[in-house]
PDB file of C-alpha atoms in Angstrom:
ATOM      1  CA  UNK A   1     136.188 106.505  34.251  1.00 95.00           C
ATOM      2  CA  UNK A   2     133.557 104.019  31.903  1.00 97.00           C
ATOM      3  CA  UNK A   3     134.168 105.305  28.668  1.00 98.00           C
ATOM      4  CA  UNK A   4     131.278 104.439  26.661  1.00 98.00           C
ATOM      5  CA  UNK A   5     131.140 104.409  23.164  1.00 98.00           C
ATOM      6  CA  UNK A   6     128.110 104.313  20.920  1.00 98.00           C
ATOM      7  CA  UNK A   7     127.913 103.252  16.894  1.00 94.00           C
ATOM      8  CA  UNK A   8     126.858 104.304  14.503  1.00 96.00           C
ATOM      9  CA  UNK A   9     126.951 107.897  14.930  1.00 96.00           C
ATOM     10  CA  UNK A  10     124.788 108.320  12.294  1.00 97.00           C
ATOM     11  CA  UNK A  11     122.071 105.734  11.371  1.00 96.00           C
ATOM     12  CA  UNK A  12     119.837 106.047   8.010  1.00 95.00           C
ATOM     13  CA  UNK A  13     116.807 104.067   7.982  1.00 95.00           C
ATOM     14  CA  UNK A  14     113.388 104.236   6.545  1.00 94.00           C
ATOM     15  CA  UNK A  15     110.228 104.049   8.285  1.00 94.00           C
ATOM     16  CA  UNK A  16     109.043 100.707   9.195  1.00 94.00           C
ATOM     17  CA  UNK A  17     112.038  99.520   9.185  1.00 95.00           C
ATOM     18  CA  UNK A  18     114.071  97.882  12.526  1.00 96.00           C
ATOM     19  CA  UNK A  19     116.917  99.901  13.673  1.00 96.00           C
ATOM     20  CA  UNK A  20     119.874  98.734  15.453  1.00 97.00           C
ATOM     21  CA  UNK A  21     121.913 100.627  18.335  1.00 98.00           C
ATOM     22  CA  UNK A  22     124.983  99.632  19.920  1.00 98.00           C
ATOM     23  CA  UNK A  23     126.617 100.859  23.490  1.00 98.00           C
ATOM     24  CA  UNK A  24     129.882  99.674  24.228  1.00 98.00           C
ATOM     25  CA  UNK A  25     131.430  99.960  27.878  1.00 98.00           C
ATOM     26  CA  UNK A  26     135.047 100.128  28.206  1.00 98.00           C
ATOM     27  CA  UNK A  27     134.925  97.980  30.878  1.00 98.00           C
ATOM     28  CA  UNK A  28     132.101  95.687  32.076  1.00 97.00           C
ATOM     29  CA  UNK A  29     128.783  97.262  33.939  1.00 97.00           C
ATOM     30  CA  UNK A  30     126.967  94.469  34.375  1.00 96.00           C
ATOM     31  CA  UNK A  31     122.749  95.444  33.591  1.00 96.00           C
ATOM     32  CA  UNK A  32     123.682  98.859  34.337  1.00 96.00           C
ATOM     33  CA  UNK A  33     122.708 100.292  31.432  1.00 97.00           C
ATOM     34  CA  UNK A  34     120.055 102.985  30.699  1.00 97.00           C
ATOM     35  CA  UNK A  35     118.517 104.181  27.193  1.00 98.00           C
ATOM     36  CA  UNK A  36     117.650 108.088  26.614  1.00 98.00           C
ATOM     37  CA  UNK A  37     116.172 109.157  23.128  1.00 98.00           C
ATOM     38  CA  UNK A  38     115.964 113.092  22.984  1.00 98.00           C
ATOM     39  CA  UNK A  39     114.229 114.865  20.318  1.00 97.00           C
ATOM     40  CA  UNK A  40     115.275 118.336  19.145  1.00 94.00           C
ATOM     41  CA  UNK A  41     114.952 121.101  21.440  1.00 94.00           C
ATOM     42  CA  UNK A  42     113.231 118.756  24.052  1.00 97.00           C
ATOM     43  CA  UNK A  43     114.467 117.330  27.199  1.00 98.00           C
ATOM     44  CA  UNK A  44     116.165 113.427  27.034  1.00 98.00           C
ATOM     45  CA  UNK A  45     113.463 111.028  28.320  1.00 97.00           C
ATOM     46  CA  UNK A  46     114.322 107.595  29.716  1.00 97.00           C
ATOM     47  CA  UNK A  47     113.415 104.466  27.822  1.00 98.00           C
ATOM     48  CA  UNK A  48     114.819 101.631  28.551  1.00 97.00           C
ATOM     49  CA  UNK A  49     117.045 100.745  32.423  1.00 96.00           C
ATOM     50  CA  UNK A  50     118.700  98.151  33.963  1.00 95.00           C
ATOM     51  CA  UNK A  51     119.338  96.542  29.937  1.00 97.00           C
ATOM     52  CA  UNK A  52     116.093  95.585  28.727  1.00 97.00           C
ATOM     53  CA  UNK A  53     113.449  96.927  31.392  1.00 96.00           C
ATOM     54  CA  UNK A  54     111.015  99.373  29.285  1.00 97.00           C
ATOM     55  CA  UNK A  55     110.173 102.671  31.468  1.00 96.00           C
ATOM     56  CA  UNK A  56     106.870 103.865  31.925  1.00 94.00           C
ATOM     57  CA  UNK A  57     105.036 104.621  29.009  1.00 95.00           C
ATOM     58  CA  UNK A  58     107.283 103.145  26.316  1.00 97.00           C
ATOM     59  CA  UNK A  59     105.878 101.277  23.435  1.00 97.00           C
ATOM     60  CA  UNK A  60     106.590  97.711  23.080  1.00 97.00           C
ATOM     61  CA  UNK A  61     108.773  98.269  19.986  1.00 97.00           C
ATOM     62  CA  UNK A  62     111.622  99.653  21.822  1.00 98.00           C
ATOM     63  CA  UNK A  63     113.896  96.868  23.387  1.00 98.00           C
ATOM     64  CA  UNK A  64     117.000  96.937  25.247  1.00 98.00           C
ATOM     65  CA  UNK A  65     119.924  93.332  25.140  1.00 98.00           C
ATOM     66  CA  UNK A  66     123.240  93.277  26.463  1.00 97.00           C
ATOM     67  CA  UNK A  67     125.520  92.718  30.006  1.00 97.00           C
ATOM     68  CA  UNK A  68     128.802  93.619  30.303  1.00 97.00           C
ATOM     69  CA  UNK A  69     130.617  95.700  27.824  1.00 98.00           C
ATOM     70  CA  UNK A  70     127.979  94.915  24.931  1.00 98.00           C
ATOM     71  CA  UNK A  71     124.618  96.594  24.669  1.00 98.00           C
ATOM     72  CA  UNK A  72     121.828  97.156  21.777  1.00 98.00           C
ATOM     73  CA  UNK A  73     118.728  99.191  21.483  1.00 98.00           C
ATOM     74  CA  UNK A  74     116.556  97.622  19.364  1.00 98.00           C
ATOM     75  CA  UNK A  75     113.437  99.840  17.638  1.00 97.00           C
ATOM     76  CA  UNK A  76     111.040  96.921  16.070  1.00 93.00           C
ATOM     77  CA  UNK A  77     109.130  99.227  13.449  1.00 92.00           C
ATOM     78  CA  UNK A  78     110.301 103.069  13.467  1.00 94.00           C
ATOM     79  CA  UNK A  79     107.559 105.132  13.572  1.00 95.00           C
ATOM     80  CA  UNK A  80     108.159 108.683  12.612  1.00 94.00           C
ATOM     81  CA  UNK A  81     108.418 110.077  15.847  1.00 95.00           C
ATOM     82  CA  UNK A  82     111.279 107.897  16.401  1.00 96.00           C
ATOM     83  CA  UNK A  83     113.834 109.413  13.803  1.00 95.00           C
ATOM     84  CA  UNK A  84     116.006 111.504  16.797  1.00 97.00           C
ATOM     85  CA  UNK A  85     118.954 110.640  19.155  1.00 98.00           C
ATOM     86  CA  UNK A  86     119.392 108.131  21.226  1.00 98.00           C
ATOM     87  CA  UNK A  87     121.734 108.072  24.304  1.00 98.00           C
ATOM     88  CA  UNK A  88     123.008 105.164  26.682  1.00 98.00           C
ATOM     89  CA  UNK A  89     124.533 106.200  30.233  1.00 98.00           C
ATOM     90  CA  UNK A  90     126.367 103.531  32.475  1.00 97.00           C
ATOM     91  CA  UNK A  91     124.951 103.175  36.422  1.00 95.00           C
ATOM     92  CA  UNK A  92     127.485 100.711  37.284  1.00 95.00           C
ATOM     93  CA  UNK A  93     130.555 102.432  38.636  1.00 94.00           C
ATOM     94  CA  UNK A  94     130.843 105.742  39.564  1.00 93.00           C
ATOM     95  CA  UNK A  95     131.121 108.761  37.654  1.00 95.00           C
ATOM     96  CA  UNK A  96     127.954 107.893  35.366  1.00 95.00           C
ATOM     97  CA  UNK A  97     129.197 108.350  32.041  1.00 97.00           C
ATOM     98  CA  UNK A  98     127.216 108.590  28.617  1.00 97.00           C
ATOM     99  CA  UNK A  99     127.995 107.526  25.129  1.00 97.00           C
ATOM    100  CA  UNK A 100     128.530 110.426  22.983  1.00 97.00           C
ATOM    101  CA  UNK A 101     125.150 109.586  21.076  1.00 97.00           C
ATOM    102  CA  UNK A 102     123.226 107.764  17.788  1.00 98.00           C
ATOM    103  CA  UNK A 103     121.240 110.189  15.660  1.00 97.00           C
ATOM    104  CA  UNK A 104     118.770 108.263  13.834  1.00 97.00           C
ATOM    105  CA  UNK A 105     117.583 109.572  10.754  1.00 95.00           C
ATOM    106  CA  UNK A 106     115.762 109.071   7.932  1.00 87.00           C
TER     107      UNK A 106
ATOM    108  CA  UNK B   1     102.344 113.499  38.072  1.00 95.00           C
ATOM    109  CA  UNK B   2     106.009 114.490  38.662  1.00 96.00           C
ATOM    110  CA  UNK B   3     107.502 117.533  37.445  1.00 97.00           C
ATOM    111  CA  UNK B   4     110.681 119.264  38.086  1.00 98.00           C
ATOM    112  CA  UNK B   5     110.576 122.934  36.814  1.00 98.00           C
ATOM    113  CA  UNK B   6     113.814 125.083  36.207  1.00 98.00           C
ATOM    114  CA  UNK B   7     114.300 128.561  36.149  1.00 98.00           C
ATOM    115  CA  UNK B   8     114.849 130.706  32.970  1.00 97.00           C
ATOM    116  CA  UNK B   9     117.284 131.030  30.540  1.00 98.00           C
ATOM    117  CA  UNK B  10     120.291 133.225  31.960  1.00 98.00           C
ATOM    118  CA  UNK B  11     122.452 135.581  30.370  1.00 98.00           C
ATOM    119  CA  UNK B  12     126.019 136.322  32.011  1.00 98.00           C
ATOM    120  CA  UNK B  13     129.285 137.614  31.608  1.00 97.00           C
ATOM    121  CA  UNK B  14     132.589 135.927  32.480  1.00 97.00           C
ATOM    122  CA  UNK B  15     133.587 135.925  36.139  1.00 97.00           C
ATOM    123  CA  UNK B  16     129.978 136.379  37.405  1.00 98.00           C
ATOM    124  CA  UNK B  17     128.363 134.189  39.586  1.00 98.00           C
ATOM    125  CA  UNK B  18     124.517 132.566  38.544  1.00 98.00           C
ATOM    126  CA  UNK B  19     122.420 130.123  40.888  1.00 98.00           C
ATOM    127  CA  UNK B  20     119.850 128.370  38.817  1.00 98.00           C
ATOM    128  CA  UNK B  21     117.418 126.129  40.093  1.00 98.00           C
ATOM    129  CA  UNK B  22     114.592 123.178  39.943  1.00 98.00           C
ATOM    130  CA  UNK B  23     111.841 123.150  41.619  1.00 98.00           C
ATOM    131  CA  UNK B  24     110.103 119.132  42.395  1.00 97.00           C
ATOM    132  CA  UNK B  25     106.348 118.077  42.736  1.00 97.00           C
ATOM    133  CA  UNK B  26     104.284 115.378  42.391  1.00 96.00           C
ATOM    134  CA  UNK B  27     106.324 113.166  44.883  1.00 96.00           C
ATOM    135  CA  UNK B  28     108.425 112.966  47.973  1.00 95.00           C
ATOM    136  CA  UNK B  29     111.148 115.542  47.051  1.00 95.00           C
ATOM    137  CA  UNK B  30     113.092 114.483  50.345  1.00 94.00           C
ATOM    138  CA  UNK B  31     113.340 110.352  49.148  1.00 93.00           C
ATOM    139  CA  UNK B  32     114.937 110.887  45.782  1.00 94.00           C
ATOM    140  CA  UNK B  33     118.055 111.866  44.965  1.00 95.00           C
ATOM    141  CA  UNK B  34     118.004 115.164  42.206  1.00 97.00           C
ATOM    142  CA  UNK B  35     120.998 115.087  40.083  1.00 95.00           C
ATOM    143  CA  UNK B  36     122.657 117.722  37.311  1.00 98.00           C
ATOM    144  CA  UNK B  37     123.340 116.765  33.573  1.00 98.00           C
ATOM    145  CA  UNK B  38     125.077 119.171  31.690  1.00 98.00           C
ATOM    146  CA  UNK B  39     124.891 119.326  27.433  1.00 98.00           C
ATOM    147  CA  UNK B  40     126.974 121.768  25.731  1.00 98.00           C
ATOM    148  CA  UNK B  41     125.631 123.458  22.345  1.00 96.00           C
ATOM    149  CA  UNK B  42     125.698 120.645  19.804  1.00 94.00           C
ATOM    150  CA  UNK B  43     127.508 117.993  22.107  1.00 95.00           C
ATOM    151  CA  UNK B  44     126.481 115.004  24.503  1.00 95.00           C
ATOM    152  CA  UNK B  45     125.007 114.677  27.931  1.00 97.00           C
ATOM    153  CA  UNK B  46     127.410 114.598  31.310  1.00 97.00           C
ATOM    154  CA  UNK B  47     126.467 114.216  34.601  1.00 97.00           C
ATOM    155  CA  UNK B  48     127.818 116.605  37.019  1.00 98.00           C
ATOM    156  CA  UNK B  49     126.824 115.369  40.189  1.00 97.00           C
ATOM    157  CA  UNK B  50     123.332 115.034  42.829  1.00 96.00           C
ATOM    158  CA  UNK B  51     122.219 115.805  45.963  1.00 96.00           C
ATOM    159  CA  UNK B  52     119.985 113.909  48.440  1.00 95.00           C
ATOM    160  CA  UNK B  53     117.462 116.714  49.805  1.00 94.00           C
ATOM    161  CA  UNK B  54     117.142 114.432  52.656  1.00 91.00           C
ATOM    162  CA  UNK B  55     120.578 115.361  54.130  1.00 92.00           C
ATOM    163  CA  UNK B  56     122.089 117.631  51.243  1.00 92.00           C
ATOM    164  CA  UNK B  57     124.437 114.387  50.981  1.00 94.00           C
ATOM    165  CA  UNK B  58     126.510 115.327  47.222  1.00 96.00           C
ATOM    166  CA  UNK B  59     128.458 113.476  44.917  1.00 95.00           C
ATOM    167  CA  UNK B  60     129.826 115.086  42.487  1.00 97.00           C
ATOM    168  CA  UNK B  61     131.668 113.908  38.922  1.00 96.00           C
ATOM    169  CA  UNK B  62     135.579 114.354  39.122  1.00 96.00           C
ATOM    170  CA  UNK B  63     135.025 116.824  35.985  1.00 96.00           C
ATOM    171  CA  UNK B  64     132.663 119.252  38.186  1.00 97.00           C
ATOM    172  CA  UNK B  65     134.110 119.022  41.756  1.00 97.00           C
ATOM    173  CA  UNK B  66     134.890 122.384  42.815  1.00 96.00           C
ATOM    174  CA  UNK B  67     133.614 123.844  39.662  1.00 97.00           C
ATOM    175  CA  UNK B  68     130.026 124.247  40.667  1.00 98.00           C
ATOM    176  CA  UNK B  69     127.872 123.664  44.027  1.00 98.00           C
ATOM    177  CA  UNK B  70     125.097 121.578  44.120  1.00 98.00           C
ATOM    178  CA  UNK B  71     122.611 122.509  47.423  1.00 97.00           C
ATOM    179  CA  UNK B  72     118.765 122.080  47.914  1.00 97.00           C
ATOM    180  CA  UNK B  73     115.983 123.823  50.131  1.00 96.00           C
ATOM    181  CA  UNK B  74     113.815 120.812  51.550  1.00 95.00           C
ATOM    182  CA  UNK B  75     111.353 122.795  52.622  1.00 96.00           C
ATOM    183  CA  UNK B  76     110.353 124.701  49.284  1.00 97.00           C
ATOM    184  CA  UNK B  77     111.309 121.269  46.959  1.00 97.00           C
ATOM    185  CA  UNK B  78     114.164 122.895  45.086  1.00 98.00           C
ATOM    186  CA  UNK B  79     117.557 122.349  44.184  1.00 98.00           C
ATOM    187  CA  UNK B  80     120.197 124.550  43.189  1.00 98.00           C
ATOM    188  CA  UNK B  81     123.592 124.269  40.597  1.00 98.00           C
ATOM    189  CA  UNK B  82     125.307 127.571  40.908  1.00 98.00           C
ATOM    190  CA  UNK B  83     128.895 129.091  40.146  1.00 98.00           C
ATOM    191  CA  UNK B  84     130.907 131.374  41.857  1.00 97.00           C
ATOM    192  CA  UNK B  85     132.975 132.662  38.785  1.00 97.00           C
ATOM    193  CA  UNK B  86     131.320 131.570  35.195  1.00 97.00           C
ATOM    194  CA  UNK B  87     133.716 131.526  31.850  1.00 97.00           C
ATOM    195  CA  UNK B  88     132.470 131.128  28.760  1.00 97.00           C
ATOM    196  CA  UNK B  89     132.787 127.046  28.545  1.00 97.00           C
ATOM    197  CA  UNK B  90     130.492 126.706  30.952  1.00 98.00           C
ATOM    198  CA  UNK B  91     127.808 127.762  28.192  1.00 98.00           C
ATOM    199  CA  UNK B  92     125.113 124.918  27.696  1.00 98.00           C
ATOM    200  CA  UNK B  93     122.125 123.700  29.020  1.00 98.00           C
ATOM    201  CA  UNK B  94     121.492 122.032  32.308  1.00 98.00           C
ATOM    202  CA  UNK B  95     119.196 119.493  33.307  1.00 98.00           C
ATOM    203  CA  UNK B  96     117.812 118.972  36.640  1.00 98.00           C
ATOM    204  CA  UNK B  97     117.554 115.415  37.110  1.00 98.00           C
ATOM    205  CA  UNK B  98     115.234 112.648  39.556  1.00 97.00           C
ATOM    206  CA  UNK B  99     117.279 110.221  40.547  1.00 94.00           C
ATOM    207  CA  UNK B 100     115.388 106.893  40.691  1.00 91.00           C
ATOM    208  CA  UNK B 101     117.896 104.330  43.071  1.00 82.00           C
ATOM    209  CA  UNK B 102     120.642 104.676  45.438  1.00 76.00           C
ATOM    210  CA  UNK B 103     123.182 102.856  45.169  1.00 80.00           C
ATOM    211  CA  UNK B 104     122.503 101.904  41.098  1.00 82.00           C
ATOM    212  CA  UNK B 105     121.197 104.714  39.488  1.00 88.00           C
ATOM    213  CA  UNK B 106     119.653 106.283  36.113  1.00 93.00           C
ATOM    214  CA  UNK B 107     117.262 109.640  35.765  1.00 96.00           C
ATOM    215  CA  UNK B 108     113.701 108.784  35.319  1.00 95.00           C
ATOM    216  CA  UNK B 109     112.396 112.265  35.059  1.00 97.00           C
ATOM    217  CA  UNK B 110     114.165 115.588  33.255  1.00 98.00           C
ATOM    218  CA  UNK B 111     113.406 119.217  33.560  1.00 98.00           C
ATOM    219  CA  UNK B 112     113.087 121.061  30.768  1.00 98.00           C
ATOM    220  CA  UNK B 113     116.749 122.369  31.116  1.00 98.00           C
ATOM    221  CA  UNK B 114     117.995 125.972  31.759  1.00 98.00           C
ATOM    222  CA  UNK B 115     119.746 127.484  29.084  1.00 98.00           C
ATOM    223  CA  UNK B 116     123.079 129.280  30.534  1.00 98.00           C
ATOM    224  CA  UNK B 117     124.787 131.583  27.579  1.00 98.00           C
ATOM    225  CA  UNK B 118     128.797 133.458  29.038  1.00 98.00           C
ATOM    226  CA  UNK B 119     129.642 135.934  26.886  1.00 97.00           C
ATOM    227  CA  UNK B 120     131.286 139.148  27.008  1.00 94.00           C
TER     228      UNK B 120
END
């Protein structure tokens, strides 16, 4: 099984600023990478698949980089609706596995 | 627009069986695969395993083969995640799932989860 690990666990920014996510794979999975953010008591809603393709609906500040075993979500300007967790989940070998999860707060 | 919409929070006891379910509109609920993601209170996401309601083909995650059955009704658009004999660990939330892919795939749409509470 991909073990995939995510830092920080905990990231404090303020808003406006640009916030940095990483999503390691313990072994490569290629562009198989996908990007949840789930606020509090709400369903996770995909963002970003395949690396760096933005899902429907997205805004432009959210950006995905990576292949392999190195990955980054990128959040140009956090608005306030952004300050919740993020999630990445591998696609590349089987069983899907997610990183245990970046909280971003304020 | 697609929707999947689950069924109500449960209440249980350990050793009882539940059936919960998720019911798909808004596209062809027979060319997408529907998937389960559990997310225990305070913890992560894991997927558990999907069905395609075209054949009732499963996959399942090593973690959650044999624990639970995964089945769906084509012909009403819903899919099921049931037990046959809950304990309390199994108290989370589940997410129904869309698949989007086949071979290479991620969850493009969510339910609003079912809360599942085992206790005595």
């Amino acid at each position: 099984e991909i073990v995939m690990t995510q830092s920080p666990a905990t990231l404090s920014v303020s808003p406006g600023e640009r916030a940095t996510l990483s999503c390691r794979a313990s072994q490569s999975v290629s562009s198989n990478l996908a990007w949840y953010q789930q606020k509090p008591g709400q369903a996770p809603r995909l963002l970003i698949y395949g690396s760096s393709t933005r899902a429907t609906g997205v805004p432009a500040r959210f950006s995905g980089s990576g292949s392999g075993t190195e990955f980054t979500l990128t959040i140009s300007s956090l608005q306030s609706e952004d300050f919740t967790l993020y999630y990445c989940q591998q696609y590349n070998t089987w069983p899907l596995t997610f990183g245990g999860g970046t909280k971003v707060e304020i | 627009e697609v929707q999947l919409v689950q069924s109500g929070a449960e209440v249980k006891k350990p050793g009882e069986s539940l059936k919960i379910s998720c019911k798909g509109s808004g596209y062809t609920f027979t060319s997408h695969w529907i998937g389960w993601v559990r997310q225990m209170p305070g913890k992560g996401l894991e997927w558990m395993g999907i069905i395609y309601p075209g054949d009732s083909g499963t996959r399942y995650s090593p973690s959650f083969q044999g624990q639970v059955t995964i089945s769906a009704d084509k012909s009403i658009s819903t899919a099921y995640l049931q037990w046959n004999i809950l304990k309390a660990p199994d108290t989370a939330m589940y997410y129904c799932v869309r698949v989007y892919g086949s071979a290479l795939i991620w969850f493009d749409y969510w339910g609003q989860g079912t809360l599942v509470t085992v206790s005595s």
